[in-house]
Coordinates of C-alpha atoms and ligand atoms in Angstrom, one line a residue:
M1 CA 32.2 -8.6 -10.9
D2 CA 31.9 -4.6 -12.2
Q3 CA 29.8 -3.4 -15.8
S4 CA 31.2 -0.7 -18.9
P5 CA 28.3 2.0 -18.2
Y6 CA 24.3 2.8 -18.4
D7 CA 23.0 4.9 -19.4
V8 CA 20.9 5.2 -16.4
I9 CA 20.9 2.9 -13.7
I10 CA 16.7 2.0 -12.2
I11 CA 16.6 0.4 -8.3
G12 CA 14.5 -1.0 -6.8
A13 CA 11.6 -3.7 -9.2
G14 CA 8.4 -2.3 -7.8
A15 CA 5.9 -1.0 -9.8
S16 CA 8.0 2.8 -10.5
G17 CA 10.9 1.4 -11.2
L18 CA 9.1 -0.8 -14.0
I19 CA 7.9 1.1 -15.8
A20 CA 10.8 3.6 -15.8
A21 CA 12.3 1.2 -17.4
Y22 CA 9.8 0.8 -19.8
E23 CA 9.7 4.2 -21.1
L24 CA 13.7 4.9 -20.1
S25 CA 14.2 1.2 -22.5
L26 CA 12.0 3.1 -25.5
T27 CA 14.3 5.1 -25.2
G28 CA 17.0 2.9 -27.4
R29 CA 18.7 4.6 -23.4
K30 CA 21.0 1.4 -22.8
V31 CA 19.1 1.1 -18.8
A32 CA 19.5 -1.5 -16.3
V33 CA 17.2 -2.3 -13.5
L34 CA 18.7 -3.5 -9.4
E35 CA 16.1 -5.5 -7.4
A36 CA 17.2 -7.0 -4.1
R37 CA 14.5 -9.3 -4.0
A38 CA 14.9 -12.4 -5.9
R39 CA 11.3 -10.7 -8.1
L40 CA 9.9 -7.9 -9.8
G41 CA 7.1 -6.7 -8.2
G42 CA 8.0 -5.2 -4.7
R43 CA 4.4 -4.5 -3.2
I44 CA 2.9 -6.0 -5.9
H45 CA 3.2 -9.7 -5.2
T46 CA 0.4 -12.1 -6.4
I47 CA 0.9 -15.4 -4.3
A48 CA -0.6 -17.6 -7.4
N49 CA 1.7 -21.0 -6.0
K50 CA -1.2 -22.9 -5.6
K51 CA -1.0 -22.4 -1.4
F52 CA -3.9 -21.6 -1.9
S53 CA -7.3 -22.6 -4.0
V54 CA -7.3 -19.3 -6.1
P55 CA -3.8 -16.7 -6.9
V56 CA -4.1 -14.0 -3.5
E57 CA -2.4 -10.9 -3.4
S58 CA -0.3 -10.1 0.0
G59 CA 0.6 -6.7 -0.4
A60 CA -1.6 -4.2 -3.2
E61 CA -5.3 -5.6 -4.4
F62 CA -7.7 -3.1 -5.2
I63 CA -7.1 -0.1 -8.1
H64 CA -8.7 1.7 -6.1
G65 CA -11.7 4.8 -8.6
N66 CA -10.8 4.9 -12.2
L67 CA -7.5 5.9 -12.2
N68 CA -5.8 6.5 -15.2
L69 CA -2.0 5.1 -15.9
T70 CA -2.8 1.5 -13.6
K71 CA -6.1 1.5 -16.6
T72 CA -5.0 2.5 -19.7
L73 CA -1.3 -0.2 -18.9
L74 CA -4.2 -2.5 -17.7
K75 CA -5.7 -2.5 -21.9
Q76 CA -2.3 -2.2 -23.2
A77 CA -1.6 -5.6 -21.6
G78 CA -4.6 -7.3 -22.5
I79 CA -5.5 -7.9 -18.9
S80 CA -9.3 -7.6 -17.3
F81 CA -10.3 -6.6 -14.1
S82 CA -13.3 -6.5 -12.0
E83 CA -15.0 -4.2 -10.7
V84 CA -16.1 -5.1 -6.0
K85 CA -18.8 -5.1 -5.6
G86 CA -21.2 -5.7 -1.6
E87 CA -21.9 -4.9 1.5
L88 CA -20.0 -2.4 4.1
W89 CA -20.8 -4.4 8.2
Q90 CA -20.0 -3.9 11.5
K91 CA -19.9 -5.6 15.0
K92 CA -21.3 -3.0 17.2
S93 CA -22.9 -3.4 20.6
G94 CA -22.1 -7.0 20.0
K95 CA -24.8 -7.1 16.6
L96 CA -23.8 -7.7 13.5
S97 CA -24.9 -4.4 11.1
R98 CA -24.7 -3.1 7.7
Q99 CA -22.8 0.2 7.1
E100 CA -24.2 2.8 4.8
D101 CA -20.1 4.2 3.8
F102 CA -16.1 3.7 5.1
I103 CA -17.4 6.9 6.8
E104 CA -20.7 6.9 8.4
D105 CA -22.4 11.0 9.8
Y106 CA -20.3 12.4 6.6
N107 CA -22.1 16.0 6.7
D108 CA -21.6 16.6 9.8
L109 CA -17.5 15.8 8.8
E110 CA -18.1 17.9 5.3
K111 CA -19.5 20.9 7.7
K112 CA -16.3 21.1 9.8
F113 CA -13.9 21.2 7.1
K114 CA -15.3 23.6 5.8
Q115 CA -14.4 25.7 9.1
L116 CA -10.2 24.5 8.0
K117 CA -8.5 27.7 8.0
N118 CA -4.9 26.4 7.5
D119 CA -4.2 22.1 7.1
L120 CA -4.0 20.7 11.2
P121 CA -2.6 17.0 11.6
V122 CA -5.8 15.2 11.8
S123 CA -5.5 14.8 16.0
A124 CA -5.5 18.5 16.3
F125 CA -8.5 18.6 14.1
V126 CA -10.3 16.0 16.4
E127 CA -9.4 18.8 19.4
K128 CA -10.9 21.3 17.7
Y129 CA -13.8 20.3 16.1
L130 CA -15.1 17.1 17.6
T131 CA -15.8 17.9 20.7
D132 CA -18.4 17.2 21.8
D133 CA -20.3 14.0 22.5
K134 CA -22.3 13.8 19.9
Y135 CA -19.2 12.9 17.7
E136 CA -18.1 10.8 19.6
E137 CA -18.8 7.7 16.8
L138 CA -17.5 10.4 14.1
R139 CA -14.2 9.9 16.3
F140 CA -14.0 7.0 16.6
T141 CA -14.8 6.2 13.0
L142 CA -12.1 8.4 11.6
K143 CA -9.4 7.7 13.6
N144 CA -9.8 4.1 12.8
Y145 CA -10.3 5.2 8.9
V146 CA -6.9 7.4 8.8
E147 CA -4.9 4.6 11.3
G148 CA -7.0 1.8 8.9
Y149 CA -7.0 3.0 5.6
Y150 CA -3.8 5.2 5.5
A151 CA -1.9 3.3 8.1
A152 CA -1.9 6.6 9.5
E153 CA -0.5 8.5 12.3
L154 CA -2.9 10.8 13.7
S155 CA -0.6 13.5 14.8
K156 CA 1.4 13.6 11.5
A157 CA -2.0 12.5 8.6
S158 CA -3.2 15.9 6.8
T159 CA -6.9 16.7 7.5
Y160 CA -6.2 18.8 4.1
A161 CA -5.1 16.3 2.0
L162 CA -8.3 14.0 3.9
C163 CA -11.2 15.9 3.0
E164 CA -9.3 16.0 -0.6
E165 CA -8.8 12.5 -0.7
L166 CA -12.8 12.2 0.4
N167 CA -14.5 14.3 -1.6
T168 CA -12.7 13.2 -4.5
S169 CA -12.0 10.0 -4.5
D170 CA -14.6 7.1 -6.7
E171 CA -16.8 5.4 -4.9
E172 CA -15.6 2.6 -7.6
Q173 CA -12.6 -0.4 -7.1
Y174 CA -11.5 -2.8 -9.0
R175 CA -9.2 -6.1 -7.4
I176 CA -6.8 -7.7 -11.6
D177 CA -8.4 -10.9 -12.8
G178 CA -5.6 -13.6 -11.9
G179 CA -3.8 -11.3 -9.2
Y180 CA -1.4 -7.8 -10.2
S181 CA 1.8 -9.7 -10.4
Q182 CA 1.0 -10.0 -14.2
L183 CA 1.2 -5.9 -14.8
M184 CA 4.8 -6.1 -13.3
C185 CA 5.9 -8.9 -15.5
Y186 CA 4.4 -7.0 -18.6
L187 CA 6.2 -3.8 -18.1
A188 CA 9.4 -5.8 -17.8
Q189 CA 9.1 -8.5 -20.1
Q190 CA 8.7 -5.3 -22.3
S191 CA 11.7 -3.7 -21.1
E192 CA 13.4 -6.2 -21.5
E193 CA 12.3 -6.2 -25.3
H194 CA 14.3 -2.9 -25.4
G195 CA 17.7 -4.3 -24.2
C196 CA 16.5 -3.8 -20.5
I197 CA 18.9 -5.9 -18.0
F198 CA 17.4 -7.0 -14.6
Y199 CA 19.6 -8.0 -12.4
Y200 CA 18.1 -10.0 -9.2
S201 CA 19.6 -10.2 -5.0
H202 CA 20.7 -7.6 -5.8
V203 CA 21.2 -4.7 -2.6
A204 CA 21.8 -1.9 -3.2
E205 CA 24.7 -0.5 -0.6
Q206 CA 26.4 2.2 -1.3
I207 CA 25.8 4.8 -3.6
N208 CA 29.4 7.3 -4.8
W209 CA 28.3 9.4 -7.0
G210 CA 29.1 13.2 -8.8
E211 CA 27.5 15.3 -11.8
N212 CA 26.2 13.1 -14.4
K213 CA 28.3 9.5 -12.8
T214 CA 27.4 7.2 -10.1
E215 CA 28.0 3.7 -9.0
V216 CA 26.3 1.5 -7.2
V217 CA 27.7 -1.1 -4.8
T218 CA 26.4 -3.7 -4.4
Q219 CA 27.9 -7.3 -2.5
S220 CA 27.7 -9.5 -6.7
G221 CA 30.0 -6.5 -7.7
T222 CA 29.5 -1.6 -8.1
F223 CA 27.3 -0.5 -11.6
Y224 CA 28.0 2.4 -13.1
A225 CA 26.1 4.6 -14.2
A226 CA 25.6 8.8 -15.8
K227 CA 22.2 8.7 -14.0
L228 CA 20.5 6.7 -11.0
L229 CA 16.8 6.4 -10.8
I230 CA 15.9 5.2 -6.5
T231 CA 12.3 4.3 -6.1
V232 CA 13.0 2.5 -3.0
P233 CA 10.8 2.6 -0.7
L234 CA 10.6 5.1 2.3
G235 CA 11.0 3.0 4.9
V236 CA 14.2 2.0 2.7
L237 CA 15.7 5.6 2.8
Q238 CA 14.5 6.5 6.4
Q239 CA 16.8 3.8 8.2
D240 CA 19.9 4.8 6.2
K241 CA 19.8 1.2 5.0
I242 CA 21.8 3.3 2.0
Q243 CA 25.3 4.8 2.4
F244 CA 26.3 8.1 -0.4
N245 CA 29.1 9.8 -0.5
P246 CA 29.0 12.3 -1.2
G247 CA 26.1 12.8 1.5
I248 CA 22.8 14.0 0.1
P249 CA 21.8 15.1 4.3
E250 CA 19.2 17.8 2.4
K251 CA 17.2 15.2 0.6
I252 CA 17.5 12.5 3.7
N253 CA 16.2 14.8 6.2
A254 CA 13.0 15.3 4.2
I255 CA 12.2 11.9 3.5
K256 CA 13.1 11.7 6.7
E257 CA 9.9 13.9 6.7
L258 CA 7.5 11.7 5.1
G259 CA 5.0 10.0 6.5
F260 CA 4.3 5.7 6.3
G261 CA 3.1 3.6 7.9
P262 CA 3.2 0.7 9.2
V263 CA 1.1 -2.7 7.8
I264 CA 0.1 -6.8 7.9
K265 CA -2.2 -9.0 6.4
V266 CA -3.4 -11.8 7.5
I267 CA -5.5 -14.0 4.8
L268 CA -7.1 -16.9 6.0
E269 CA -8.9 -19.5 3.8
F270 CA -11.1 -21.9 5.4
R271 CA -13.2 -24.8 4.2
E272 CA -16.2 -23.4 4.5
A273 CA -17.4 -19.2 4.0
F274 CA -18.9 -20.1 6.6
W275 CA -20.4 -16.3 7.0
K276 CA -22.0 -16.9 4.0
S277 CA -24.0 -19.4 6.5
K278 CA -27.1 -17.7 8.5
E279 CA -27.0 -20.1 11.2
Y280 CA -23.0 -18.8 12.7
T281 CA -24.4 -15.5 11.6
R282 CA -27.5 -14.8 13.9
N283 CA -29.5 -15.2 10.5
Q284 CA -28.0 -12.4 9.3
D285 CA -27.3 -12.1 5.4
L286 CA -23.8 -11.6 5.0
S287 CA -23.9 -13.5 2.1
K288 CA -22.5 -10.4 0.1
L289 CA -20.4 -9.3 2.0
S290 CA -17.2 -7.2 1.0
F291 CA -16.0 -5.6 3.9
L292 CA -16.6 -5.6 7.8
F293 CA -15.5 -3.7 10.3
S294 CA -14.8 -4.5 14.8
R295 CA -13.1 -2.8 17.2
Q296 CA -11.2 -6.3 17.4
E297 CA -7.4 -7.1 17.6
I298 CA -7.5 -7.7 13.8
P299 CA -10.7 -5.1 13.7
T300 CA -10.9 -5.0 10.1
W301 CA -11.8 -7.9 7.3
W302 CA -13.0 -8.4 3.5
T303 CA -13.9 -11.2 1.1
S304 CA -13.4 -11.3 -1.9
F305 CA -16.8 -10.9 -3.0
P306 CA -18.0 -11.0 -5.3
Q307 CA -15.0 -13.7 -6.9
D308 CA -16.6 -16.9 -4.6
S309 CA -13.7 -18.3 -2.2
T310 CA -13.7 -19.4 1.7
I311 CA -11.2 -16.8 2.0
L312 CA -11.3 -13.6 4.0
T313 CA -8.2 -11.4 4.5
G314 CA -7.7 -9.4 8.5
W315 CA -6.3 -5.3 7.6
I316 CA -2.7 -4.2 10.2
A317 CA -1.9 -0.8 9.8
G318 CA -0.5 1.5 11.7
P319 CA 0.5 2.2 15.8
R320 CA -1.8 -0.7 15.4
A321 CA 0.1 -2.5 13.0
A322 CA 3.1 -1.1 14.3
E323 CA 2.1 -2.5 18.1
M324 CA 2.5 -5.7 16.5
K325 CA 4.8 -5.7 14.1
N326 CA 7.7 -7.8 16.7
S327 CA 4.6 -10.9 17.2
T328 CA 5.8 -14.1 15.4
K329 CA 3.1 -15.5 12.7
N330 CA 1.1 -17.3 14.5
E331 CA 0.5 -15.3 17.7
I332 CA -1.1 -12.6 14.6
L333 CA -2.8 -15.8 13.4
L334 CA -3.6 -16.0 16.9
K335 CA -5.3 -12.7 17.1
S336 CA -7.0 -12.7 14.0
L337 CA -9.0 -16.3 15.5
K338 CA -9.8 -14.9 18.2
S339 CA -11.2 -11.5 16.4
L340 CA -13.3 -13.4 14.3
Q341 CA -14.4 -15.4 17.7
L342 CA -15.9 -12.0 18.7
I343 CA -16.9 -11.1 15.7
F344 CA -19.0 -14.0 15.3
D345 CA -20.0 -15.0 18.3
L346 CA -17.7 -18.1 17.6
E347 CA -16.3 -21.5 20.0
I348 CA -12.2 -20.5 18.5
R349 CA -12.3 -24.4 18.5
F350 CA -14.5 -24.3 15.1
L351 CA -12.7 -21.8 13.7
E352 CA -9.3 -23.4 14.1
Q353 CA -10.7 -26.5 12.3
N354 CA -12.5 -24.7 9.1
L355 CA -9.4 -23.4 8.8
K356 CA -7.3 -25.1 5.6
E357 CA -4.6 -22.5 4.9
W358 CA -3.1 -18.8 6.1
D359 CA -0.4 -16.8 6.3
V360 CA 0.5 -13.3 7.8
F361 CA 2.4 -10.8 5.6
N362 CA 4.1 -8.6 7.7
W363 CA 5.2 -5.5 6.2
A364 CA 6.6 -3.8 8.4
I365 CA 9.8 -6.2 9.2
D366 CA 10.3 -7.7 5.8
E367 CA 14.3 -5.8 5.5
F368 CA 13.8 -4.2 1.9
N369 CA 9.8 -2.7 2.8
L370 CA 10.4 -1.3 6.2
G371 CA 6.4 0.2 6.8
G372 CA 4.2 -0.4 4.3
Y373 CA 2.7 2.6 1.9
A374 CA 3.5 6.6 2.4
Y375 CA 0.5 9.3 3.8
E376 CA -0.2 12.5 4.1
V377 CA 1.5 15.1 6.1
V378 CA 0.6 18.3 7.0
N379 CA 3.6 20.4 4.8
G380 CA 4.1 16.7 2.6
P381 CA 4.9 19.1 -1.3
Y382 CA 7.6 21.2 0.6
F383 CA 9.1 17.9 1.2
R384 CA 8.5 16.0 -1.3
K385 CA 9.5 18.8 -4.0
I386 CA 12.9 19.1 -2.2
V387 CA 13.2 15.0 -2.7
K388 CA 11.4 15.2 -6.1
E389 CA 14.4 17.7 -7.1
P390 CA 17.1 15.9 -9.0
V391 CA 21.1 16.0 -7.1
Y392 CA 23.4 18.0 -10.4
N393 CA 21.7 15.6 -13.0
S394 CA 22.6 12.4 -11.8
I395 CA 20.4 10.6 -8.7
Y396 CA 17.1 10.5 -9.3
F397 CA 13.9 9.8 -6.5
A398 CA 10.6 7.8 -7.4
G399 CA 7.9 6.3 -5.7
E400 CA 4.4 5.9 -4.2
A401 CA 5.5 9.1 -1.9
L402 CA 6.9 10.8 -4.5
F403 CA 2.7 11.5 -5.6
D404 CA 1.6 15.2 -5.1
G405 CA -2.6 14.5 -4.2
P406 CA -4.9 11.8 -3.1
E407 CA -3.4 8.5 -4.7
I408 CA -0.1 8.8 -2.7
G409 CA 0.7 5.7 -1.1
T410 CA -0.7 3.2 -3.8
V411 CA 0.2 1.5 -7.4
E412 CA -1.0 4.2 -9.5
A413 CA 0.9 7.0 -7.3
A414 CA 3.8 4.9 -7.6
L415 CA 3.4 4.1 -11.6
V416 CA 3.0 8.3 -12.3
S417 CA 5.9 9.2 -9.7
G418 CA 7.6 6.5 -11.6
R419 CA 7.1 7.5 -15.3
D420 CA 6.9 11.3 -14.5
T421 CA 10.7 11.3 -13.2
A422 CA 11.8 9.0 -16.1
H423 CA 10.4 11.9 -19.4
T424 CA 12.3 14.3 -15.7
I425 CA 15.7 11.8 -16.8
I426 CA 15.0 11.6 -21.2
A427 CA 14.4 15.4 -21.0
S428 CA 18.3 15.6 -19.1
F429 CA 20.0 13.7 -21.6
Ligands
FAD1 C1 -0.3 -5.1 2.1 C2 0.0 -3.7 1.4 C3 -1.7 -3.7 0.5 C4 -1.6 -2.6 -0.3 N1 -2.4 -2.7 -1.2 C5 -2.8 -1.5 -2.4 C6 -4.5 -2.1 -3.2 O1 -5.1 -2.5 -2.6 N2 -4.6 -0.8 -3.1 C7 -3.1 -0.1 -4.0 O2 -3.0 0.7 -4.9 N3 -1.5 -0.2 -3.5 C8 -2.1 -1.0 -2.4 N4 -0.7 -1.0 -1.5 C9 0.8 0.4 -1.8 C10 1.1 -0.1 -3.2 O3 1.8 -1.9 -3.1 C11 2.3 0.2 -3.6 O4 2.3 2.3 -3.4 C12 3.4 0.4 -4.7 O5 3.4 -1.4 -5.2 C13 5.2 0.9 -4.3 O6 6.0 1.3 -5.2 P1 7.5 1.4 -5.9 O7 7.6 1.0 -7.1 O8 6.6 2.2 -4.9 O9 8.0 0.4 -4.2 P2 8.1 -1.0 -4.3 O10 6.7 -2.0 -4.6 O11 8.0 -0.6 -2.8 O12 9.3 -1.3 -5.0 C14 10.4 -1.3 -5.0 C15 11.3 -1.5 -4.9 O13 12.5 -1.4 -4.3 C16 13.0 -2.9 -3.1 N5 14.8 -2.5 -3.4 C17 14.7 -2.2 -1.6 N6 15.8 -1.9 -1.5 C18 17.0 -1.9 -2.5 C19 17.7 -1.9 -2.2 N7 18.4 -1.9 -1.3 N8 18.5 -2.3 -3.6 C20 17.7 -2.6 -4.3 N9 16.5 -3.0 -3.8 C21 16.0 -2.3 -3.1 C22 12.1 -3.2 -3.7 O14 12.1 -4.9 -3.1 C23 11.5 -3.7 -4.2 O15 10.8 -4.2 -5.1 C24 -0.7 -2.0 -1.4 C25 0.9 -1.5 0.1 C26 1.1 -2.7 1.3 C27 2.2 -3.4 1.0

């Protein structure tokens, strides 16, 4: 089925593609969105199908700070959000104890950051500035933070970006009441009301293009437009899942230089929130537990506190996720239970009997993601600039990975990048 030409075709109905669809359709342009999955939202996907007793986020879950565009859109859509509160805990030297911050010893780190003259990969920074034995704990925490939070490889992650993020990030974090997907549905609905057409289960396989004309080839037909906005994840482009004719080697080479780390999320719902009972925590009061850090195979866990639920979420990112990505869901479940057994000193049988529902969301092998999210690399701004430059006013790129600033890799980054690129396209007509 071949289609009559659109003004703009957007590939990908994630946060970036949806806000672009909204902005472009508001101007009266003829817009279509081609989405590979049978659903919208991309890496935002709230599971609210009664499998779990409350809606759970298989992808993005937090608003990391007082982020302008996300909060403005939520207010516009009438969707409420709540602050994430609670305590950080760690399992260290065989004991559960409170942790004051995501990176303790930050003062030491800050002094070292001040000595930096050029950006370096974090691994080189550690080798140069944190070799002393007294920094052993700091080296460990930093590695866990960069690999776990940024999903990054230490040998590629930018120290300047780490320093900026640690200096500027807000303490506050929020969750969207009822789930992030509501915001995606709002944007799609608003776009549809302004004439935008969505084609689901349409995988873009090849793009043929010339100046001000593009063709997108899918198995369900070819689509034509004056301009094309590509918002698919970096993983898809880095692994050449979309062919360009003529080729755009300068862009693809720059895309391959950007950082995109894998993530796997494990959601376990128990019959009772055993961590709230001192009986299972060696008399420690974990009733306000939010995040829990450990040295286990699945190192990071969090609760839904202050929301009352019996769910624990496990998090594997960066090199650990790369190692684990080909494990089956059952294998990852076993590793999860084993990690919790060692963290809480419990019998594995107790955990198994207490487990009510579970799932593993392996974004690293998801065919329309092939990773997790972007992180900043040394020289990232240079490579992003190459990718963001439109190809002959025909092909444009947007998405969380193309945002300049500490929020790279987040929903806010995807929204800002999608909105700004839509404005560039509008101005180019
Ligand atoms: C497990 C996980 C947890 C996260 N947690 C947070 C968090 O707490 N807070 C936060 O701010 N961010 C978080 N993020 C990051 C956040 O989800 C992303 O940055 C953001 O949602 C990306 O939006 P996007 O539009 O750039 O890309 P996507 O949402 O990935 O949208 C791209 C779309 O393109 C589609 N696509 C791919 N290939 C094709 C093709 N060939 N043809 C057509 N369509 C295609 C995909 O299906 C997808 O729908 C998390 C991400 C993951 C994976």
